[in-house]
mmCIF file of C-alpha atoms and ligand atoms in Angstrom:
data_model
loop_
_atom_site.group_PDB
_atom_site.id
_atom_site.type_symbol
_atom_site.label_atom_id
_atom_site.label_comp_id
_atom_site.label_asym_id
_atom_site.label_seq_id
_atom_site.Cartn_x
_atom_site.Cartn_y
_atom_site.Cartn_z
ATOM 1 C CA UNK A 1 0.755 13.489 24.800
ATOM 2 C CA UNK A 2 -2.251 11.856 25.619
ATOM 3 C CA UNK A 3 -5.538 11.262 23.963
ATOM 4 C CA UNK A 4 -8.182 13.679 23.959
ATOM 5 C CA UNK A 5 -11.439 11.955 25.148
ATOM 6 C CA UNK A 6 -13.370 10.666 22.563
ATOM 7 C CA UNK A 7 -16.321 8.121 22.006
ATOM 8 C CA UNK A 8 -15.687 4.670 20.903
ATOM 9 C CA UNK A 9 -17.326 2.276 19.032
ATOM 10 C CA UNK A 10 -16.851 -1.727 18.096
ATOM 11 C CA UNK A 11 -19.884 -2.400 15.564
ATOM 12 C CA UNK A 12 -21.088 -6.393 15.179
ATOM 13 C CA UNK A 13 -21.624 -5.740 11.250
ATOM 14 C CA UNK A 14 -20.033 -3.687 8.196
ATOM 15 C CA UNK A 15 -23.439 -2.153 7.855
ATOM 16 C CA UNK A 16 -23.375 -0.857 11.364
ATOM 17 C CA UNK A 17 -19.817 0.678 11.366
ATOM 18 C CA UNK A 18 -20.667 2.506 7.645
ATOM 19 C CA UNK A 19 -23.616 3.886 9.513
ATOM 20 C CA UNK A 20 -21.974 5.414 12.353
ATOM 21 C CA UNK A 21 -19.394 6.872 10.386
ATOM 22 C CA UNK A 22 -21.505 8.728 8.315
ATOM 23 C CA UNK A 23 -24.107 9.919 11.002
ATOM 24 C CA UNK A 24 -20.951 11.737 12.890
ATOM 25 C CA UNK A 25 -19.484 14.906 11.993
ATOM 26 C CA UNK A 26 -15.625 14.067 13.035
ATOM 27 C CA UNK A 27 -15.253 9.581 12.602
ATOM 28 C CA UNK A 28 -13.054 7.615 12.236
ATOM 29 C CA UNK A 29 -12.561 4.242 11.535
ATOM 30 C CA UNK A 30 -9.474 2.695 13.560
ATOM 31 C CA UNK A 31 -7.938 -0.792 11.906
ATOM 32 C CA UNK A 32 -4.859 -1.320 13.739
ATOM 33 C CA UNK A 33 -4.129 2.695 15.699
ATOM 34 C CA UNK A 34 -0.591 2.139 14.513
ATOM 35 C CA UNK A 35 -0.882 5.482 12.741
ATOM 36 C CA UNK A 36 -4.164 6.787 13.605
ATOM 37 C CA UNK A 37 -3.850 7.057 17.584
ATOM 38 C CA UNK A 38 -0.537 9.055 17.256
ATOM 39 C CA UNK A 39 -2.257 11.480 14.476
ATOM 40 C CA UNK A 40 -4.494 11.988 17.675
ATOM 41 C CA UNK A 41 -2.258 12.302 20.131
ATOM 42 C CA UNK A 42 -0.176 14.619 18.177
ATOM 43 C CA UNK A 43 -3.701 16.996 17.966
ATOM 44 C CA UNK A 44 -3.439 16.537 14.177
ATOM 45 C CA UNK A 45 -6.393 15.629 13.348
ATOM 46 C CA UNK A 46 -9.650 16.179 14.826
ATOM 47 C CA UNK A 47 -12.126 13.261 15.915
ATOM 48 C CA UNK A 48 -14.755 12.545 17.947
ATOM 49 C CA UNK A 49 -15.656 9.280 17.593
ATOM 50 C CA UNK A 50 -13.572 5.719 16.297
ATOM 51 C CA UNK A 51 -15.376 3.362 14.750
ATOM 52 C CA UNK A 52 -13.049 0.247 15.630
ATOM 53 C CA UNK A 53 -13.741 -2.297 12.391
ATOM 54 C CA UNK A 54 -10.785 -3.783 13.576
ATOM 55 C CA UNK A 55 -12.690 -7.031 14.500
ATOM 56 C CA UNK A 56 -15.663 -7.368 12.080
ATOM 57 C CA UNK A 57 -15.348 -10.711 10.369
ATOM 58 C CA UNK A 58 -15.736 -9.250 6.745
ATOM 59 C CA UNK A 59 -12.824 -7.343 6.914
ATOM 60 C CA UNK A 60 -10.866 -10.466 8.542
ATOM 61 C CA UNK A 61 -10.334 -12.822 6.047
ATOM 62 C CA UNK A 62 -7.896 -13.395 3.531
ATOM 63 C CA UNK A 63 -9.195 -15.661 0.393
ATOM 64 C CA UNK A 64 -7.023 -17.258 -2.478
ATOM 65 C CA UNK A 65 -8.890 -19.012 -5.436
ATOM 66 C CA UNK A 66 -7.677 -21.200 -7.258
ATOM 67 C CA UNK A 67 -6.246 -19.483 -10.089
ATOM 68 C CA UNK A 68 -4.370 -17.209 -7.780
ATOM 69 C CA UNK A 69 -6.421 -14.448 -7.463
ATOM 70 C CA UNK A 70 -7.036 -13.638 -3.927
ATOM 71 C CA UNK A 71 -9.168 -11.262 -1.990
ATOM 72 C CA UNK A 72 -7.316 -9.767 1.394
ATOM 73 C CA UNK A 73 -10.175 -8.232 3.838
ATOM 74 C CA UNK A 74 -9.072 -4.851 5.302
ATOM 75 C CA UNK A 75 -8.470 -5.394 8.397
ATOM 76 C CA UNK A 76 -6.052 -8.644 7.875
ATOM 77 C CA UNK A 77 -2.528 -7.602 9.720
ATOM 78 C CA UNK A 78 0.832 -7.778 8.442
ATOM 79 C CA UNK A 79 1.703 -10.546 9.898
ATOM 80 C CA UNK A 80 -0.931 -12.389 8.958
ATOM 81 C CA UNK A 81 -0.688 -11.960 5.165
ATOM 82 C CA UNK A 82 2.925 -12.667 6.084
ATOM 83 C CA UNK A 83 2.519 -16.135 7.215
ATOM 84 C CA UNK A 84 -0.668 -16.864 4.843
ATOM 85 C CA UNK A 85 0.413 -20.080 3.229
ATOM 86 C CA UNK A 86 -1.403 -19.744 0.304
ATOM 87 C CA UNK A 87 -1.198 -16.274 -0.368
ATOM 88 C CA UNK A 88 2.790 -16.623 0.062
ATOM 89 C CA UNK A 89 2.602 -19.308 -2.840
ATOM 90 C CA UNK A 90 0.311 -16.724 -4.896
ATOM 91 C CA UNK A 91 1.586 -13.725 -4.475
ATOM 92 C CA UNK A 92 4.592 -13.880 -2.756
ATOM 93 C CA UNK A 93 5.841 -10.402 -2.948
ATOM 94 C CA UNK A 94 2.584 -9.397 -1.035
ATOM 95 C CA UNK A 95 3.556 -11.723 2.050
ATOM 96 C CA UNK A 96 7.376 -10.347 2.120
ATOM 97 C CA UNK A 97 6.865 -6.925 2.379
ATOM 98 C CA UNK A 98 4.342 -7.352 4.640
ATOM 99 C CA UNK A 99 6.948 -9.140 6.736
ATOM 100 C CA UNK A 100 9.456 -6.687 6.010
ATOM 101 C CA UNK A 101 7.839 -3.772 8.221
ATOM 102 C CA UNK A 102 10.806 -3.537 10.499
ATOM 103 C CA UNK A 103 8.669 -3.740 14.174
ATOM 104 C CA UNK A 104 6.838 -6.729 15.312
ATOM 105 C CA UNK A 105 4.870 -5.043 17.587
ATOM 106 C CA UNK A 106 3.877 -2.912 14.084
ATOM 107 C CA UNK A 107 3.132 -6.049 12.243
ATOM 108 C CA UNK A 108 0.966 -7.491 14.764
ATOM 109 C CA UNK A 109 -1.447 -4.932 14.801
ATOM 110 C CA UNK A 110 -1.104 -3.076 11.095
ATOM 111 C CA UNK A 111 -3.364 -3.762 8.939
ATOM 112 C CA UNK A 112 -3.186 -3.561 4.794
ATOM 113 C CA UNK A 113 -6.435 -1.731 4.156
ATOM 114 C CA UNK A 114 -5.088 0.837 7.245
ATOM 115 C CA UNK A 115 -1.725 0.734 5.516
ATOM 116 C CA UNK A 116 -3.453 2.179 2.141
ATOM 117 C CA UNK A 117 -6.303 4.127 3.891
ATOM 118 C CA UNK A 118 -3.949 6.080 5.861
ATOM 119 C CA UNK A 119 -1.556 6.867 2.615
ATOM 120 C CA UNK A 120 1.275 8.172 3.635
ATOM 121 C CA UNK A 121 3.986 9.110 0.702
ATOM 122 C CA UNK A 122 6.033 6.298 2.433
ATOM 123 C CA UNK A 123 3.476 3.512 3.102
ATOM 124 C CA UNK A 124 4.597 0.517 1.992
ATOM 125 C CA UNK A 125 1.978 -1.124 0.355
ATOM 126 C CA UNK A 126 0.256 1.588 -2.150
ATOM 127 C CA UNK A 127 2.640 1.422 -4.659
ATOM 128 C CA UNK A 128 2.871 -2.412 -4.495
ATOM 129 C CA UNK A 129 -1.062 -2.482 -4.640
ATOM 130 C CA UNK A 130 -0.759 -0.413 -8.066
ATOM 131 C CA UNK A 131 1.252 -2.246 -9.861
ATOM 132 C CA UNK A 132 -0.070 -5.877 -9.259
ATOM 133 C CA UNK A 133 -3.013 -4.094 -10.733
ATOM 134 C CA UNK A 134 -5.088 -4.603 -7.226
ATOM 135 C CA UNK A 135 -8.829 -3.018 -6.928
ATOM 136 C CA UNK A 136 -10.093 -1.659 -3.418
ATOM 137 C CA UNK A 137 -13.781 -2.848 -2.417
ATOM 138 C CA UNK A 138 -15.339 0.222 -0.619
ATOM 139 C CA UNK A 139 -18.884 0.649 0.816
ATOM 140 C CA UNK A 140 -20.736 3.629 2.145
ATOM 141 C CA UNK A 141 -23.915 4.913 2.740
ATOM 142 C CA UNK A 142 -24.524 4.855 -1.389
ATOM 143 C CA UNK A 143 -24.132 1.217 -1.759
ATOM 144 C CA UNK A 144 -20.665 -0.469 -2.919
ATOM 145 C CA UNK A 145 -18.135 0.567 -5.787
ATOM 146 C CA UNK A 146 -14.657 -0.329 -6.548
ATOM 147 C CA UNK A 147 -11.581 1.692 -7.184
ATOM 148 C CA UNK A 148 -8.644 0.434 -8.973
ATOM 149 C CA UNK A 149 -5.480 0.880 -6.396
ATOM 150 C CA UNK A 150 -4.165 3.547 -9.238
ATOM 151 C CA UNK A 151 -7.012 6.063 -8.503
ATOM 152 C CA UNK A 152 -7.216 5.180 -4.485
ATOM 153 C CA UNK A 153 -4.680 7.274 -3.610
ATOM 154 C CA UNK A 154 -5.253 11.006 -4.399
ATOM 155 C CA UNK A 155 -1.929 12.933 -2.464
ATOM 156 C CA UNK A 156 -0.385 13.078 0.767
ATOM 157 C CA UNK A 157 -2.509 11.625 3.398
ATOM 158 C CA UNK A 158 -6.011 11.413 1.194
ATOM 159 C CA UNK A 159 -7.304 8.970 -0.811
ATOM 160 C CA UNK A 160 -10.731 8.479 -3.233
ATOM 161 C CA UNK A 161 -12.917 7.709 0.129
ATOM 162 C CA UNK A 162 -16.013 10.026 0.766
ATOM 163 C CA UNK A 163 -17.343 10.273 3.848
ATOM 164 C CA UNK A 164 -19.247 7.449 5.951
ATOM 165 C CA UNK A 165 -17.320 5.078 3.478
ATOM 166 C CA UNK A 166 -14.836 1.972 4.412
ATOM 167 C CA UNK A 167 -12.545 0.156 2.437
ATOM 168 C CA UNK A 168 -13.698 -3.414 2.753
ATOM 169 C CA UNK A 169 -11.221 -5.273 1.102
ATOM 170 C CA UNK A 170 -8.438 -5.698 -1.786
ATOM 171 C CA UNK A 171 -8.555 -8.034 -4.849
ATOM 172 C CA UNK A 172 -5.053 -8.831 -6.384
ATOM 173 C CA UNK A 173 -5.005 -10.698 -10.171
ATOM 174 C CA UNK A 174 -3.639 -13.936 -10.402
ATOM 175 C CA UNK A 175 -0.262 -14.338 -11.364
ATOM 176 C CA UNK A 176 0.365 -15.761 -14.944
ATOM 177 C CA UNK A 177 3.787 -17.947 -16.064
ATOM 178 C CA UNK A 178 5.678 -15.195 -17.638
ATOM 179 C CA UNK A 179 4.418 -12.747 -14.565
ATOM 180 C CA UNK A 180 7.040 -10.506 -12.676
ATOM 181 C CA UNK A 181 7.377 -8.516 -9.593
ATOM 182 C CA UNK A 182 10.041 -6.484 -7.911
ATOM 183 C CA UNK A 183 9.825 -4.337 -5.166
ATOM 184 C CA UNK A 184 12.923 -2.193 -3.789
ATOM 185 C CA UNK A 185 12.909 0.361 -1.445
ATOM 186 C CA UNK A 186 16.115 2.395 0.059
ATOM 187 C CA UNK A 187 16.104 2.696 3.797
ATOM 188 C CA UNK A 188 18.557 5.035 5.532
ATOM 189 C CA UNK A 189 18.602 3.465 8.911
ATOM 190 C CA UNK A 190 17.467 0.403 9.600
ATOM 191 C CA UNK A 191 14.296 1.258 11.563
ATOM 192 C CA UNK A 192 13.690 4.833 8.978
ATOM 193 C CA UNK A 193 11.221 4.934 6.709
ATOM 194 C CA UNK A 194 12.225 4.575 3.202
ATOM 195 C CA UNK A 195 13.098 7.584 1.381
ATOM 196 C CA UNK A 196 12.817 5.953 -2.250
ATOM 197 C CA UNK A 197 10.734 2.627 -3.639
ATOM 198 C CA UNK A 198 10.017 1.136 -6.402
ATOM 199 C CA UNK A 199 7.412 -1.487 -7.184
ATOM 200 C CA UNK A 200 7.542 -3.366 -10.614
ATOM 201 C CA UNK A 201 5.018 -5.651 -12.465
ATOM 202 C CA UNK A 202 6.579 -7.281 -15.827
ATOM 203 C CA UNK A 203 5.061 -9.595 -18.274
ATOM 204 C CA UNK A 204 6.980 -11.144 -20.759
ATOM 205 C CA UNK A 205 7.036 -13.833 -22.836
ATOM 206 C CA UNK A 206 10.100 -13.142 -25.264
ATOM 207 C CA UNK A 207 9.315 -10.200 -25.112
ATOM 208 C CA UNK A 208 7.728 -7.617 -22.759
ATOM 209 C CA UNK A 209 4.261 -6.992 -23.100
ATOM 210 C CA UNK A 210 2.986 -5.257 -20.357
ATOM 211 C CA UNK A 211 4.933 -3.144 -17.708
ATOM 212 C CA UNK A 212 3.537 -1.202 -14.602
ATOM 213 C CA UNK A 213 6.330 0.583 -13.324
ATOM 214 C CA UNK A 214 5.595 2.446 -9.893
ATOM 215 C CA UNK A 215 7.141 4.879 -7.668
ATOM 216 C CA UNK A 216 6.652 6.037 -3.930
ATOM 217 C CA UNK A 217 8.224 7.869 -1.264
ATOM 218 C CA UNK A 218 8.268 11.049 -4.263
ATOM 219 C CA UNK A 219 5.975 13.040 -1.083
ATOM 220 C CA UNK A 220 2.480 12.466 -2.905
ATOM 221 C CA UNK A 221 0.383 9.676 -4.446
ATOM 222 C CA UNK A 222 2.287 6.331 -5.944
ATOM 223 C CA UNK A 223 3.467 7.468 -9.896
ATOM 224 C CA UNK A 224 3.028 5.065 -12.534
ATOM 225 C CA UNK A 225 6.542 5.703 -14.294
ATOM 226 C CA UNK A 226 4.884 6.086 -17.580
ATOM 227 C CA UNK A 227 8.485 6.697 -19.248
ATOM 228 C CA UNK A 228 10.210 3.468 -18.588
ATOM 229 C CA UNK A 229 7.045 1.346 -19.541
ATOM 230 C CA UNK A 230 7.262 2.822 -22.849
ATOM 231 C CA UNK A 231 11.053 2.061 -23.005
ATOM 232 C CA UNK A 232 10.116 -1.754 -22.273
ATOM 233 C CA UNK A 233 6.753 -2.754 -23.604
ATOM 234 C CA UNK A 234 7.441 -4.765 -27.108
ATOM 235 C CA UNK A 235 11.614 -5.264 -25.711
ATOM 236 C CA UNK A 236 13.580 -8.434 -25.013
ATOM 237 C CA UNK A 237 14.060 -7.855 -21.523
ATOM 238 C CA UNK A 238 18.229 -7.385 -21.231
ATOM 239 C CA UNK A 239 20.472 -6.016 -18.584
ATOM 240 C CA UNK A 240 21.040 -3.354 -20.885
ATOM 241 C CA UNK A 241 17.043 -2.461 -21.570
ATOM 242 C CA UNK A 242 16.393 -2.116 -18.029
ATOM 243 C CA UNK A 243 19.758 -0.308 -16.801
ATOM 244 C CA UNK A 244 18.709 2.124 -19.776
ATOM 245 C CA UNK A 245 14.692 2.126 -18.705
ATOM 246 C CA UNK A 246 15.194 2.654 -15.005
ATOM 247 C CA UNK A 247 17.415 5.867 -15.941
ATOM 248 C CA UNK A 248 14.199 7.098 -16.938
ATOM 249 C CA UNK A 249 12.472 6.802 -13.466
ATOM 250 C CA UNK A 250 13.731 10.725 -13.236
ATOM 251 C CA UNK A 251 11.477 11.638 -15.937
ATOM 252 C CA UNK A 252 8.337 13.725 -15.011
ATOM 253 C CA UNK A 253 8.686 13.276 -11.071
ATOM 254 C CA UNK A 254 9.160 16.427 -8.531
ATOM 255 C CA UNK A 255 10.149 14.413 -5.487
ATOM 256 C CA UNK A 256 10.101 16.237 -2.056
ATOM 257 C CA UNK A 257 13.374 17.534 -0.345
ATOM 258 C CA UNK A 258 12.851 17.269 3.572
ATOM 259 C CA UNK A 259 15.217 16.422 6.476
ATOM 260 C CA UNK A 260 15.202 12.059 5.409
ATOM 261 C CA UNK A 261 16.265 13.146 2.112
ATOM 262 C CA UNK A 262 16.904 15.975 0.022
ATOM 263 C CA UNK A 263 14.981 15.958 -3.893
ATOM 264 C CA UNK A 264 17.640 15.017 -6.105
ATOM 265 C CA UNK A 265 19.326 11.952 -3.812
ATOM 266 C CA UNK A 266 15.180 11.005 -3.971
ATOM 267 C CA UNK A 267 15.633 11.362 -7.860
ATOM 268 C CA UNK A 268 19.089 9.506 -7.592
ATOM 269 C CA UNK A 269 17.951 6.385 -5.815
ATOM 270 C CA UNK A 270 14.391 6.054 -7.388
ATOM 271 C CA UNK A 271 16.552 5.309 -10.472
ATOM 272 C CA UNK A 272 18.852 2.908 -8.295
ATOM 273 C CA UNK A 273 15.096 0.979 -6.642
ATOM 274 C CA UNK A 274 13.440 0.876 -10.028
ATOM 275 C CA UNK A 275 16.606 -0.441 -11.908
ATOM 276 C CA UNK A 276 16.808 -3.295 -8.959
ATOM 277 C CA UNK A 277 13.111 -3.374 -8.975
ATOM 278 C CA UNK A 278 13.018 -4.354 -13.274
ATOM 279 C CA UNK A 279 15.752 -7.108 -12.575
ATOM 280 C CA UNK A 280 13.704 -8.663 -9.915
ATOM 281 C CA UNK A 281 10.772 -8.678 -11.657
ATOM 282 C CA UNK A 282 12.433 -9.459 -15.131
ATOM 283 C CA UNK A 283 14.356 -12.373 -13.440
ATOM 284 C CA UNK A 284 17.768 -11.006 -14.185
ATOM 285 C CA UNK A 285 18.784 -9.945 -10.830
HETATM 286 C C1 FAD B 301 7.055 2.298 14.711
HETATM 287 C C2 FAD B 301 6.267 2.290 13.445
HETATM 288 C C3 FAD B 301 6.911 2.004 12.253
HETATM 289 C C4 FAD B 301 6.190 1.985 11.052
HETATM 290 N N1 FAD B 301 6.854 1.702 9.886
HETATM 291 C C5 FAD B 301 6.162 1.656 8.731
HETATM 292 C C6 FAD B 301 6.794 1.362 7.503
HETATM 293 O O1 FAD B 301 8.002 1.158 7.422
HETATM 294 N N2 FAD B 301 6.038 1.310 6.391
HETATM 295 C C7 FAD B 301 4.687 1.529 6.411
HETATM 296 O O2 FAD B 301 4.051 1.446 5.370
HETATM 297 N N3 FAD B 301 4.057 1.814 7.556
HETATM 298 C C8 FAD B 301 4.753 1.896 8.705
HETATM 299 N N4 FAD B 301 4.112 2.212 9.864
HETATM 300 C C9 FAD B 301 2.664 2.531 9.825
HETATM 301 C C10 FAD B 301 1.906 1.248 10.005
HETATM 302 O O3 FAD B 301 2.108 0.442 8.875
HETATM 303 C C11 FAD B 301 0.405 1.508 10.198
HETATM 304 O O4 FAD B 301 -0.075 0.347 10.757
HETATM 305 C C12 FAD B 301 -0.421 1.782 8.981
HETATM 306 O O5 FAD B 301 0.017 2.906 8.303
HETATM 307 C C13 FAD B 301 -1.858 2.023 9.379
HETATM 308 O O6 FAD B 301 -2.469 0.814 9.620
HETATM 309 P P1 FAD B 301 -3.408 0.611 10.870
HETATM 310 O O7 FAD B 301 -4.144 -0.641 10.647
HETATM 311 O O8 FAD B 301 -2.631 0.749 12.117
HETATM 312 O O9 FAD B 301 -4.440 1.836 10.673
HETATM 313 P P2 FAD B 301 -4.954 2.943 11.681
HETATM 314 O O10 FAD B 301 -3.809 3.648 12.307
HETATM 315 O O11 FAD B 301 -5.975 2.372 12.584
HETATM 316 O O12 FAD B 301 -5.678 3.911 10.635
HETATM 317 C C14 FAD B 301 -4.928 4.666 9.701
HETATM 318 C C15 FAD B 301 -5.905 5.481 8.820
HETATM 319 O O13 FAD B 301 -6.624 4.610 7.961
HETATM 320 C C16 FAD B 301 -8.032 4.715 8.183
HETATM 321 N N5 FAD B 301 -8.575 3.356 8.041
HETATM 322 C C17 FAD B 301 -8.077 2.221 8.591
HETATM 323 N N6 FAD B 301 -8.766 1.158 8.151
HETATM 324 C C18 FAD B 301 -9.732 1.637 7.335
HETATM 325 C C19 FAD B 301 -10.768 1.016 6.564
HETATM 326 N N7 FAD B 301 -10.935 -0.327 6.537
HETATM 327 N N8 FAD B 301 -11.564 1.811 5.821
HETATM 328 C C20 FAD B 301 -11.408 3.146 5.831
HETATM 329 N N9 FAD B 301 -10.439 3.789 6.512
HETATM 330 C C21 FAD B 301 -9.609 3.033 7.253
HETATM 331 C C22 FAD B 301 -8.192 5.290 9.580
HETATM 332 O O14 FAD B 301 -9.398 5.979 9.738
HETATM 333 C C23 FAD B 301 -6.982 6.225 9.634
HETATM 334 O O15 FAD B 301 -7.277 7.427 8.964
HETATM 335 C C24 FAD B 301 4.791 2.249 11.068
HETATM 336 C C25 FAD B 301 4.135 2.555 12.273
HETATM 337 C C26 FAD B 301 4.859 2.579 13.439
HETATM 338 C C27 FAD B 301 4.140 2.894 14.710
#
């Protein structure tokens, strides 16, 4: 189907795009279209004017201190976080599944804060962004305010932004020696969208002291799994403790049935992703 006619805009300034989108009754912004333009061709959504912040220099630019923090703008693409030198050294796990969005064409034009903005249960990154503990930079037409990534997403498709606002960019803590992350997801086919995924942050030091444990693909928000933190935190980390912890992934989640997968395979393998996700992040893989 083809697009409906609509106005288009390319603002010089962040200031400029958050004012258009608030002044308009149906906007938009557009990052990469990778999701957005088929919403509108499929007539699901109705819009009357994109704000394209695709371009503004802000949003562009990917910056990694030197303790390993970093700040990724919003409208940086896959595949540029994937061949960031310096974020690949800091946060490594950021740049690979970044490069592991199976289509080229996807990666090229995809961007992280479009990735989170658009929320789909299956988006890669929100669950990732959750348990590295990220925070979302926003702006709107009341000024600034950050969300932590655990309270961006709100359910299927919707997230913490109010209207006229724009996510401007993403801060991820550094990395400390002890520091962990796994990431698994289960793919049917090899061009599907994954119907279970798990993202895992571990510290330890003998023992574990803090665990962020985080499912997606469940057909809502990312879910801290609050059950198999509290099965780890003050453990040795052991083949055994996380074989035993990831069991209790199943705990507390309602996953949806639909034609990828039905609810209890989704229960199955979110067991599977966060058992593979621990030994990642634990080392023990
Ligand atoms: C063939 C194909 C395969 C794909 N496979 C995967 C996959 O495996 N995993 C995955 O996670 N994704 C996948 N995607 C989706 C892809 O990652 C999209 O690029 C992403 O979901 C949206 O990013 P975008 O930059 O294209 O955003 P757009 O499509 O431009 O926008 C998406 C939504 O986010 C909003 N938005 C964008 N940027 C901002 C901002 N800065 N502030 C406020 N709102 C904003 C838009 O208004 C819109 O509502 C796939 C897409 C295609 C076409």
């Amino acid at each position: 189907m083809l697009l409906r006619s609509l106005a288009y805009l390319r603002p010089d300034t962040v200031a400029e795009a958050v004012s258009a989108l608030a002044g308009a009754e149906h906007a938009r912004a557009l990052a990469g279209g990778q999701s957005l333009l088929n919403v509108l061709k499929h007539r699901a959504a109705a819009v009357d004017l994109l704000v394209d912040v695709s371009r503004l220099e802000e949003l562009r630019s990917v910056e990694v201190r030197a303790d390993g923090s970093a700040r990724l703008g919003a409208a940086v693409t896959y595949d540029e976080l994937e061949h960031h030198d310096a974020l690949r050294a800091a946060h490594p796990k950021v740049a690979e599944v970044a490069g592991g969005l199976v289509d080229q064409q996807v990666r090229c034009r995809g961007t992280i804060g479009g990735n989170v903005c658009y929320a789909d249960p299956a988006s890669n990154f929100p669950p990732l962004l959750v348990a590295l503990g990220a925070t979302l930079h926003v702006t709107g037409p009341d000024g600034d305010r950050d969300v932590a990534a655990g309270d961006f997403v709100t359910g299927p498709y919707r997230t913490a932004l109010r209207r006229g606002e724009l996510l401007r960019a993403i801060s991820l803590p550094a990395l400390d020696d002890g520091d962990g992350v796994g990431y698994r997801s289960l793919q049917v086919g090899r061009d599907s969208w994954a119907v279970a995924r798990t993202a895992a942050f571990v510290r330890a030091n003998g023992t574990i002291g803090e665990a962020r444990v985080v499912l997606g693909c469940l057909g809502g928000a990312p879910q801290r799994a609050a059950a198999v933190e509290e099965r780890l935190r003050g453990r040795e980390p052991t083949p055994e403790l996380l074989h035993e912890a990831a069991q209790a992934a199943a705990e507390g989640i309602d996953p949806v049935g639909d034609a990828h997968a039905g609810a209890g395979y989704r229960r199955a393998m979110t067991c599977v992703m966060t058992h593979r996700a621990l030994l990642d992040a634990t080392g023990l893989g």
